[in-house]
Amino acid sequence: IKGTTGDLFYIIRSGEVRITKDKDTGGEEEVARYGKGRYFGEIALIKEDVRMANVYAVGVVKERAKT
């Protein structure tokens, strides 16, 4: 979730996620969809920063979290 501490990154084993960013005018805008083999969360982990986007499962998703 945007604004939370980035202490893990995730590798998608199966399924699909959608990635959104908050709009200045309110609400969210979808900026990407990732499927099997893709990963996310690495930038906040590397920079020791907060997350810059929201990630939602589309149906059933299996992931593996790594520190």
PDB file of N, CA, C and O in Angstrom:
ATOM      1  N   ILE A   1       0.841  -1.178   0.000  1.00  0.00           N
ATOM      2  CA  ILE A   1       0.000   0.000   0.000  1.00  0.00           C
ATOM      3  C   ILE A   1       0.893   1.249   0.000  1.00  0.00           C
ATOM      4  O   ILE A   1       1.854   1.305   0.761  1.00  0.00           O
ATOM      5  N   LYS A   2       0.527   2.200  -0.790  1.00  0.00           N
ATOM      6  CA  LYS A   2       1.296   3.444  -0.891  1.00  0.00           C
ATOM      7  C   LYS A   2       1.496   4.060   0.484  1.00  0.00           C
ATOM      8  O   LYS A   2       0.581   4.125   1.287  1.00  0.00           O
ATOM      9  N   GLY A   3       2.722   4.513   0.745  1.00  0.00           N
ATOM     10  CA  GLY A   3       3.037   5.180   1.992  1.00  0.00           C
ATOM     11  C   GLY A   3       3.533   4.275   3.102  1.00  0.00           C
ATOM     12  O   GLY A   3       4.020   4.758   4.115  1.00  0.00           O
ATOM     13  N   THR A   4       3.422   2.953   2.935  1.00  0.00           N
ATOM     14  CA  THR A   4       3.925   2.039   3.950  1.00  0.00           C
ATOM     15  C   THR A   4       5.421   1.800   3.745  1.00  0.00           C
ATOM     16  O   THR A   4       5.956   2.000   2.668  1.00  0.00           O
ATOM     17  N   THR A   5       6.095   1.365   4.792  1.00  0.00           N
ATOM     18  CA  THR A   5       7.526   1.110   4.730  1.00  0.00           C
ATOM     19  C   THR A   5       7.819  -0.053   3.789  1.00  0.00           C
ATOM     20  O   THR A   5       7.156  -1.083   3.843  1.00  0.00           O
ATOM     21  N   GLY A   6       8.817   0.115   2.945  1.00  0.00           N
ATOM     22  CA  GLY A   6       9.196  -0.928   1.996  1.00  0.00           C
ATOM     23  C   GLY A   6      10.239  -1.852   2.586  1.00  0.00           C
ATOM     24  O   GLY A   6      11.430  -1.630   2.424  1.00  0.00           O
ATOM     25  N   ASP A   7       9.799  -2.896   3.301  1.00  0.00           N
ATOM     26  CA  ASP A   7      10.749  -3.818   3.905  1.00  0.00           C
ATOM     27  C   ASP A   7      10.744  -5.199   3.240  1.00  0.00           C
ATOM     28  O   ASP A   7      11.470  -6.086   3.662  1.00  0.00           O
ATOM     29  N   LEU A   8       9.947  -5.385   2.189  1.00  0.00           N
ATOM     30  CA  LEU A   8       9.890  -6.639   1.428  1.00  0.00           C
ATOM     31  C   LEU A   8       9.693  -6.313  -0.042  1.00  0.00           C
ATOM     32  O   LEU A   8       9.189  -5.253  -0.391  1.00  0.00           O
ATOM     33  N   PHE A   9      10.082  -7.252  -0.914  1.00  0.00           N
ATOM     34  CA  PHE A   9       9.633  -7.172  -2.294  1.00  0.00           C
ATOM     35  C   PHE A   9       8.997  -8.496  -2.640  1.00  0.00           C
ATOM     36  O   PHE A   9       9.170  -9.483  -1.935  1.00  0.00           O
ATOM     37  N   TYR A  10       8.214  -8.532  -3.696  1.00  0.00           N
ATOM     38  CA  TYR A  10       7.375  -9.687  -4.001  1.00  0.00           C
ATOM     39  C   TYR A  10       7.625 -10.180  -5.415  1.00  0.00           C
ATOM     40  O   TYR A  10       7.790  -9.384  -6.336  1.00  0.00           O
ATOM     41  N   ILE A  11       7.644 -11.501  -5.566  1.00  0.00           N
ATOM     42  CA  ILE A  11       7.757 -12.155  -6.866  1.00  0.00           C
ATOM     43  C   ILE A  11       6.438 -12.889  -7.110  1.00  0.00           C
ATOM     44  O   ILE A  11       6.000 -13.677  -6.264  1.00  0.00           O
ATOM     45  N   ILE A  12       5.816 -12.647  -8.245  1.00  0.00           N
ATOM     46  CA  ILE A  12       4.527 -13.268  -8.557  1.00  0.00           C
ATOM     47  C   ILE A  12       4.768 -14.679  -9.096  1.00  0.00           C
ATOM     48  O   ILE A  12       5.396 -14.853 -10.131  1.00  0.00           O
ATOM     49  N   ARG A  13       4.293 -15.671  -8.382  1.00  0.00           N
ATOM     50  CA  ARG A  13       4.436 -17.072  -8.803  1.00  0.00           C
ATOM     51  C   ARG A  13       3.331 -17.473  -9.766  1.00  0.00           C
ATOM     52  O   ARG A  13       3.543 -18.277 -10.671  1.00  0.00           O
ATOM     53  N   SER A  14       2.131 -16.939  -9.551  1.00  0.00           N
ATOM     54  CA  SER A  14       1.018 -17.164 -10.481  1.00  0.00           C
ATOM     55  C   SER A  14      -0.034 -16.096 -10.236  1.00  0.00           C
ATOM     56  O   SER A  14      -0.085 -15.496  -9.169  1.00  0.00           O
ATOM     57  N   GLY A  15      -0.855 -15.857 -11.252  1.00  0.00           N
ATOM     58  CA  GLY A  15      -1.903 -14.861 -11.148  1.00  0.00           C
ATOM     59  C   GLY A  15      -1.467 -13.524 -11.713  1.00  0.00           C
ATOM     60  O   GLY A  15      -0.470 -13.414 -12.423  1.00  0.00           O
ATOM     61  N   GLU A  16      -2.236 -12.493 -11.363  1.00  0.00           N
ATOM     62  CA  GLU A  16      -2.001 -11.163 -11.904  1.00  0.00           C
ATOM     63  C   GLU A  16      -2.313 -10.118 -10.837  1.00  0.00           C
ATOM     64  O   GLU A  16      -3.213 -10.296 -10.030  1.00  0.00           O
ATOM     65  N   VAL A  17      -1.541  -9.041 -10.833  1.00  0.00           N
ATOM     66  CA  VAL A  17      -1.809  -7.909  -9.959  1.00  0.00           C
ATOM     67  C   VAL A  17      -1.942  -6.652 -10.805  1.00  0.00           C
ATOM     68  O   VAL A  17      -1.409  -6.575 -11.914  1.00  0.00           O
ATOM     69  N   ARG A  18      -2.677  -5.688 -10.279  1.00  0.00           N
ATOM     70  CA  ARG A  18      -2.746  -4.403 -10.945  1.00  0.00           C
ATOM     71  C   ARG A  18      -2.129  -3.365 -10.023  1.00  0.00           C
ATOM     72  O   ARG A  18      -2.278  -3.425  -8.802  1.00  0.00           O
ATOM     73  N   ILE A  19      -1.414  -2.428 -10.606  1.00  0.00           N
ATOM     74  CA  ILE A  19      -0.691  -1.415  -9.866  1.00  0.00           C
ATOM     75  C   ILE A  19      -1.332  -0.066 -10.151  1.00  0.00           C
ATOM     76  O   ILE A  19      -1.575   0.278 -11.312  1.00  0.00           O
ATOM     77  N   THR A  20      -1.628   0.671  -9.092  1.00  0.00           N
ATOM     78  CA  THR A  20      -2.252   1.976  -9.238  1.00  0.00           C
ATOM     79  C   THR A  20      -1.443   3.034  -8.503  1.00  0.00           C
ATOM     80  O   THR A  20      -0.690   2.728  -7.580  1.00  0.00           O
ATOM     81  N   LYS A  21      -1.615   4.261  -8.936  1.00  0.00           N
ATOM     82  CA  LYS A  21      -1.068   5.421  -8.227  1.00  0.00           C
ATOM     83  C   LYS A  21      -2.219   6.368  -7.943  1.00  0.00           C
ATOM     84  O   LYS A  21      -3.174   6.453  -8.711  1.00  0.00           O
ATOM     85  N   ASP A  22      -2.103   7.093  -6.835  1.00  0.00           N
ATOM     86  CA  ASP A  22      -3.128   8.072  -6.478  1.00  0.00           C
ATOM     87  C   ASP A  22      -3.066   9.262  -7.433  1.00  0.00           C
ATOM     88  O   ASP A  22      -1.977   9.723  -7.781  1.00  0.00           O
ATOM     89  N   LYS A  23      -4.234   9.738  -7.836  1.00  0.00           N
ATOM     90  CA  LYS A  23      -4.318  10.925  -8.694  1.00  0.00           C
ATOM     91  C   LYS A  23      -4.398  12.166  -7.819  1.00  0.00           C
ATOM     92  O   LYS A  23      -4.940  12.115  -6.715  1.00  0.00           O
ATOM     93  N   ASP A  24      -3.829  13.264  -8.295  1.00  0.00           N
ATOM     94  CA  ASP A  24      -3.872  14.527  -7.559  1.00  0.00           C
ATOM     95  C   ASP A  24      -5.306  14.990  -7.327  1.00  0.00           C
ATOM     96  O   ASP A  24      -5.591  15.660  -6.334  1.00  0.00           O
ATOM     97  N   THR A  25      -6.187  14.627  -8.233  1.00  0.00           N
ATOM     98  CA  THR A  25      -7.586  15.046  -8.150  1.00  0.00           C
ATOM     99  C   THR A  25      -8.446  14.078  -7.333  1.00  0.00           C
ATOM    100  O   THR A  25      -9.651  14.232  -7.251  1.00  0.00           O
ATOM    101  N   GLY A  26      -7.822  13.055  -6.758  1.00  0.00           N
ATOM    102  CA  GLY A  26      -8.539  12.046  -5.982  1.00  0.00           C
ATOM    103  C   GLY A  26      -8.693  10.761  -6.768  1.00  0.00           C
ATOM    104  O   GLY A  26      -8.604  10.750  -7.988  1.00  0.00           O
ATOM    105  N   GLY A  27      -8.916   9.675  -6.094  1.00  0.00           N
ATOM    106  CA  GLY A  27      -9.049   8.379  -6.741  1.00  0.00           C
ATOM    107  C   GLY A  27      -7.705   7.809  -7.140  1.00  0.00           C
ATOM    108  O   GLY A  27      -6.647   8.307  -6.745  1.00  0.00           O
ATOM    109  N   GLU A  28      -7.759   6.744  -7.921  1.00  0.00           N
ATOM    110  CA  GLU A  28      -6.553   6.048  -8.348  1.00  0.00           C
ATOM    111  C   GLU A  28      -6.563   5.847  -9.854  1.00  0.00           C
ATOM    112  O   GLU A  28      -7.617   5.792 -10.466  1.00  0.00           O
ATOM    113  N   GLU A  29      -5.372   5.695 -10.414  1.00  0.00           N
ATOM    114  CA  GLU A  29      -5.207   5.430 -11.838  1.00  0.00           C
ATOM    115  C   GLU A  29      -4.350   4.175 -11.989  1.00  0.00           C
ATOM    116  O   GLU A  29      -3.283   4.073 -11.389  1.00  0.00           O
ATOM    117  N   GLU A  30      -4.832   3.198 -12.772  1.00  0.00           N
ATOM    118  CA  GLU A  30      -4.037   2.000 -13.023  1.00  0.00           C
ATOM    119  C   GLU A  30      -2.866   2.357 -13.931  1.00  0.00           C
ATOM    120  O   GLU A  30      -3.041   2.957 -14.981  1.00  0.00           O
ATOM    121  N   VAL A  31      -1.663   1.962 -13.511  1.00  0.00           N
ATOM    122  CA  VAL A  31      -0.466   2.273 -14.294  1.00  0.00           C
ATOM    123  C   VAL A  31       0.197   1.033 -14.879  1.00  0.00           C
ATOM    124  O   VAL A  31       1.010   1.150 -15.791  1.00  0.00           O
ATOM    125  N   ALA A  32      -0.154  -0.159 -14.376  1.00  0.00           N
ATOM    126  CA  ALA A  32       0.442  -1.388 -14.910  1.00  0.00           C
ATOM    127  C   ALA A  32      -0.310  -2.605 -14.397  1.00  0.00           C
ATOM    128  O   ALA A  32      -1.056  -2.521 -13.419  1.00  0.00           O
ATOM    129  N   ARG A  33      -0.069  -3.724 -15.089  1.00  0.00           N
ATOM    130  CA  ARG A  33      -0.524  -5.044 -14.634  1.00  0.00           C
ATOM    131  C   ARG A  33       0.663  -5.978 -14.767  1.00  0.00           C
ATOM    132  O   ARG A  33       1.342  -5.967 -15.788  1.00  0.00           O
ATOM    133  N   TYR A  34       0.900  -6.769 -13.735  1.00  0.00           N
ATOM    134  CA  TYR A  34       2.018  -7.714 -13.735  1.00  0.00           C
ATOM    135  C   TYR A  34       1.489  -9.129 -13.559  1.00  0.00           C
ATOM    136  O   TYR A  34       0.523  -9.342 -12.823  1.00  0.00           O
ATOM    137  N   GLY A  35       2.155 -10.085 -14.203  1.00  0.00           N
ATOM    138  CA  GLY A  35       1.794 -11.482 -14.089  1.00  0.00           C
ATOM    139  C   GLY A  35       2.975 -12.321 -13.623  1.00  0.00           C
ATOM    140  O   GLY A  35       3.988 -11.791 -13.148  1.00  0.00           O
ATOM    141  N   LYS A  36       2.842 -13.612 -13.796  1.00  0.00           N
ATOM    142  CA  LYS A  36       3.834 -14.587 -13.341  1.00  0.00           C
ATOM    143  C   LYS A  36       5.255 -14.192 -13.756  1.00  0.00           C
ATOM    144  O   LYS A  36       5.496 -13.808 -14.898  1.00  0.00           O
ATOM    145  N   GLY A  37       6.168 -14.277 -12.781  1.00  0.00           N
ATOM    146  CA  GLY A  37       7.570 -13.985 -13.040  1.00  0.00           C
ATOM    147  C   GLY A  37       7.954 -12.532 -12.811  1.00  0.00           C
ATOM    148  O   GLY A  37       9.132 -12.210 -12.686  1.00  0.00           O
ATOM    149  N   ARG A  38       6.986 -11.638 -12.758  1.00  0.00           N
ATOM    150  CA  ARG A  38       7.294 -10.220 -12.501  1.00  0.00           C
ATOM    151  C   ARG A  38       7.452 -10.006 -11.001  1.00  0.00           C
ATOM    152  O   ARG A  38       7.048 -10.839 -10.192  1.00  0.00           O
ATOM    153  N   TYR A  39       8.003  -8.893 -10.630  1.00  0.00           N
ATOM    154  CA  TYR A  39       8.206  -8.581  -9.226  1.00  0.00           C
ATOM    155  C   TYR A  39       7.922  -7.101  -8.992  1.00  0.00           C
ATOM    156  O   TYR A  39       7.903  -6.298  -9.914  1.00  0.00           O
ATOM    157  N   PHE A  40       7.711  -6.756  -7.722  1.00  0.00           N
ATOM    158  CA  PHE A  40       7.443  -5.368  -7.364  1.00  0.00           C
ATOM    159  C   PHE A  40       7.859  -5.146  -5.915  1.00  0.00           C
ATOM    160  O   PHE A  40       8.046  -6.093  -5.163  1.00  0.00           O
ATOM    161  N   GLY A  41       8.038  -3.882  -5.554  1.00  0.00           N
ATOM    162  CA  GLY A  41       8.412  -3.524  -4.190  1.00  0.00           C
ATOM    163  C   GLY A  41       9.899  -3.321  -3.993  1.00  0.00           C
ATOM    164  O   GLY A  41      10.341  -2.922  -2.923  1.00  0.00           O
ATOM    165  N   GLU A  42      10.688  -3.575  -5.038  1.00  0.00           N
ATOM    166  CA  GLU A  42      12.147  -3.501  -4.897  1.00  0.00           C
ATOM    167  C   GLU A  42      12.666  -2.078  -4.731  1.00  0.00           C
ATOM    168  O   GLU A  42      13.658  -1.845  -4.040  1.00  0.00           O
ATOM    169  N   ILE A  43      11.998  -1.109  -5.336  1.00  0.00           N
ATOM    170  CA  ILE A  43      12.500   0.270  -5.273  1.00  0.00           C
ATOM    171  C   ILE A  43      12.438   0.801  -3.840  1.00  0.00           C
ATOM    172  O   ILE A  43      13.413   1.370  -3.340  1.00  0.00           O
ATOM    173  N   ALA A  44      11.309   0.601  -3.164  1.00  0.00           N
ATOM    174  CA  ALA A  44      11.192   1.054  -1.774  1.00  0.00           C
ATOM    175  C   ALA A  44      12.193   0.318  -0.886  1.00  0.00           C
ATOM    176  O   ALA A  44      12.756   0.907   0.036  1.00  0.00           O
ATOM    177  N   LEU A  45      12.450  -0.933  -1.171  1.00  0.00           N
ATOM    178  CA  LEU A  45      13.400  -1.717  -0.387  1.00  0.00           C
ATOM    179  C   LEU A  45      14.825  -1.211  -0.590  1.00  0.00           C
ATOM    180  O   LEU A  45      15.557  -0.980   0.368  1.00  0.00           O
ATOM    181  N   ILE A  46      15.214  -0.985  -1.833  1.00  0.00           N
ATOM    182  CA  ILE A  46      16.563  -0.508  -2.143  1.00  0.00           C
ATOM    183  C   ILE A  46      16.796   0.888  -1.577  1.00  0.00           C
ATOM    184  O   ILE A  46      17.839   1.169  -0.987  1.00  0.00           O
ATOM    185  N   LYS A  47      15.820   1.771  -1.758  1.00  0.00           N
ATOM    186  CA  LYS A  47      15.970   3.162  -1.312  1.00  0.00           C
ATOM    187  C   LYS A  47      15.652   3.356   0.162  1.00  0.00           C
ATOM    188  O   LYS A  47      15.780   4.459   0.681  1.00  0.00           O
ATOM    189  N   GLU A  48      15.189   2.282   0.838  1.00  0.00           N
ATOM    190  CA  GLU A  48      14.760   2.374   2.230  1.00  0.00           C
ATOM    191  C   GLU A  48      13.755   3.512   2.386  1.00  0.00           C
ATOM    192  O   GLU A  48      13.888   4.392   3.222  1.00  0.00           O
ATOM    193  N   ASP A  49      12.754   3.476   1.533  1.00  0.00           N
ATOM    194  CA  ASP A  49      11.755   4.538   1.448  1.00  0.00           C
ATOM    195  C   ASP A  49      10.366   3.921   1.582  1.00  0.00           C
ATOM    196  O   ASP A  49      10.222   2.709   1.705  1.00  0.00           O
ATOM    197  N   VAL A  50       9.345   4.753   1.528  1.00  0.00           N
ATOM    198  CA  VAL A  50       7.968   4.256   1.554  1.00  0.00           C
ATOM    199  C   VAL A  50       7.525   3.868   0.142  1.00  0.00           C
ATOM    200  O   VAL A  50       8.102   4.312  -0.846  1.00  0.00           O
ATOM    201  N   ARG A  51       6.516   3.049   0.080  1.00  0.00           N
ATOM    202  CA  ARG A  51       5.997   2.592  -1.208  1.00  0.00           C
ATOM    203  C   ARG A  51       5.306   3.733  -1.946  1.00  0.00           C
ATOM    204  O   ARG A  51       4.637   4.569  -1.349  1.00  0.00           O
ATOM    205  N   MET A  52       5.464   3.748  -3.272  1.00  0.00           N
ATOM    206  CA  MET A  52       4.937   4.837  -4.096  1.00  0.00           C
ATOM    207  C   MET A  52       3.678   4.452  -4.873  1.00  0.00           C
ATOM    208  O   MET A  52       3.139   5.269  -5.600  1.00  0.00           O
ATOM    209  N   ALA A  53       3.220   3.200  -4.744  1.00  0.00           N
ATOM    210  CA  ALA A  53       2.054   2.742  -5.503  1.00  0.00           C
ATOM    211  C   ALA A  53       1.263   1.739  -4.668  1.00  0.00           C
ATOM    212  O   ALA A  53       1.740   1.238  -3.648  1.00  0.00           O
ATOM    213  N   ASN A  54       0.062   1.444  -5.126  1.00  0.00           N
ATOM    214  CA  ASN A  54      -0.787   0.420  -4.531  1.00  0.00           C
ATOM    215  C   ASN A  54      -0.784  -0.796  -5.444  1.00  0.00           C
ATOM    216  O   ASN A  54      -0.739  -0.654  -6.663  1.00  0.00           O
ATOM    217  N   VAL A  55      -0.852  -1.994  -4.872  1.00  0.00           N
ATOM    218  CA  VAL A  55      -0.885  -3.224  -5.660  1.00  0.00           C
ATOM    219  C   VAL A  55      -2.073  -4.054  -5.190  1.00  0.00           C
ATOM    220  O   VAL A  55      -2.234  -4.295  -3.989  1.00  0.00           O
ATOM    221  N   TYR A  56      -2.899  -4.482  -6.150  1.00  0.00           N
ATOM    222  CA  TYR A  56      -4.095  -5.261  -5.852  1.00  0.00           C
ATOM    223  C   TYR A  56      -4.064  -6.574  -6.624  1.00  0.00           C
ATOM    224  O   TYR A  56      -3.728  -6.591  -7.812  1.00  0.00           O
ATOM    225  N   ALA A  57      -4.456  -7.658  -5.974  1.00  0.00           N
ATOM    226  CA  ALA A  57      -4.582  -8.944  -6.652  1.00  0.00           C
ATOM    227  C   ALA A  57      -5.776  -8.902  -7.593  1.00  0.00           C
ATOM    228  O   ALA A  57      -6.808  -8.335  -7.266  1.00  0.00           O
ATOM    229  N   VAL A  58      -5.602  -9.514  -8.762  1.00  0.00           N
ATOM    230  CA  VAL A  58      -6.697  -9.696  -9.703  1.00  0.00           C
ATOM    231  C   VAL A  58      -6.986 -11.198  -9.670  1.00  0.00           C
ATOM    232  O   VAL A  58      -6.274 -11.986 -10.277  1.00  0.00           O
ATOM    233  N   GLY A  59      -7.993 -11.596  -8.915  1.00  0.00           N
ATOM    234  CA  GLY A  59      -8.261 -13.010  -8.718  1.00  0.00           C
ATOM    235  C   GLY A  59      -7.274 -13.595  -7.710  1.00  0.00           C
ATOM    236  O   GLY A  59      -6.802 -12.919  -6.801  1.00  0.00           O
ATOM    237  N   VAL A  60      -6.934 -14.860  -7.891  1.00  0.00           N
ATOM    238  CA  VAL A  60      -6.030 -15.565  -6.977  1.00  0.00           C
ATOM    239  C   VAL A  60      -4.587 -15.322  -7.412  1.00  0.00           C
ATOM    240  O   VAL A  60      -4.245 -15.499  -8.583  1.00  0.00           O
ATOM    241  N   VAL A  61      -3.760 -14.911  -6.463  1.00  0.00           N
ATOM    242  CA  VAL A  61      -2.339 -14.648  -6.733  1.00  0.00           C
ATOM    243  C   VAL A  61      -1.503 -15.407  -5.726  1.00  0.00           C
ATOM    244  O   VAL A  61      -1.792 -15.397  -4.534  1.00  0.00           O
ATOM    245  N   LYS A  62      -0.473 -16.060  -6.203  1.00  0.00           N
ATOM    246  CA  LYS A  62       0.524 -16.674  -5.330  1.00  0.00           C
ATOM    247  C   LYS A  62       1.797 -15.879  -5.501  1.00  0.00           C
ATOM    248  O   LYS A  62       2.233 -15.620  -6.611  1.00  0.00           O
ATOM    249  N   GLU A  63       2.357 -15.455  -4.372  1.00  0.00           N
ATOM    250  CA  GLU A  63       3.566 -14.663  -4.405  1.00  0.00           C
ATOM    251  C   GLU A  63       4.569 -15.219  -3.400  1.00  0.00           C
ATOM    252  O   GLU A  63       4.230 -16.055  -2.602  1.00  0.00           O
ATOM    253  N   ARG A  64       5.772 -14.710  -3.510  1.00  0.00           N
ATOM    254  CA  ARG A  64       6.790 -15.056  -2.545  1.00  0.00           C
ATOM    255  C   ARG A  64       7.448 -13.752  -2.110  1.00  0.00           C
ATOM    256  O   ARG A  64       7.997 -13.033  -2.935  1.00  0.00           O
ATOM    257  N   ALA A  65       7.376 -13.446  -0.831  1.00  0.00           N
ATOM    258  CA  ALA A  65       7.980 -12.223  -0.302  1.00  0.00           C
ATOM    259  C   ALA A  65       9.434 -12.491   0.047  1.00  0.00           C
ATOM    260  O   ALA A  65       9.777 -13.543   0.583  1.00  0.00           O
ATOM    261  N   LYS A  66      10.293 -11.544  -0.277  1.00  0.00           N
ATOM    262  CA  LYS A  66      11.729 -11.641   0.004  1.00  0.00           C
ATOM    263  C   LYS A  66      12.185 -10.376   0.702  1.00  0.00           C
ATOM    264  O   LYS A  66      11.728  -9.297   0.396  1.00  0.00           O
ATOM    265  N   THR A  67      13.123 -10.531   1.632  1.00  0.00           N
ATOM    266  CA  THR A  67      13.699  -9.356   2.290  1.00  0.00           C
ATOM    267  C   THR A  67      15.016  -8.993   1.677  1.00  0.00           C
ATOM    268  O   THR A  67      15.626  -9.729   0.978  1.00  0.00           O
TER     269      THR A  67
END
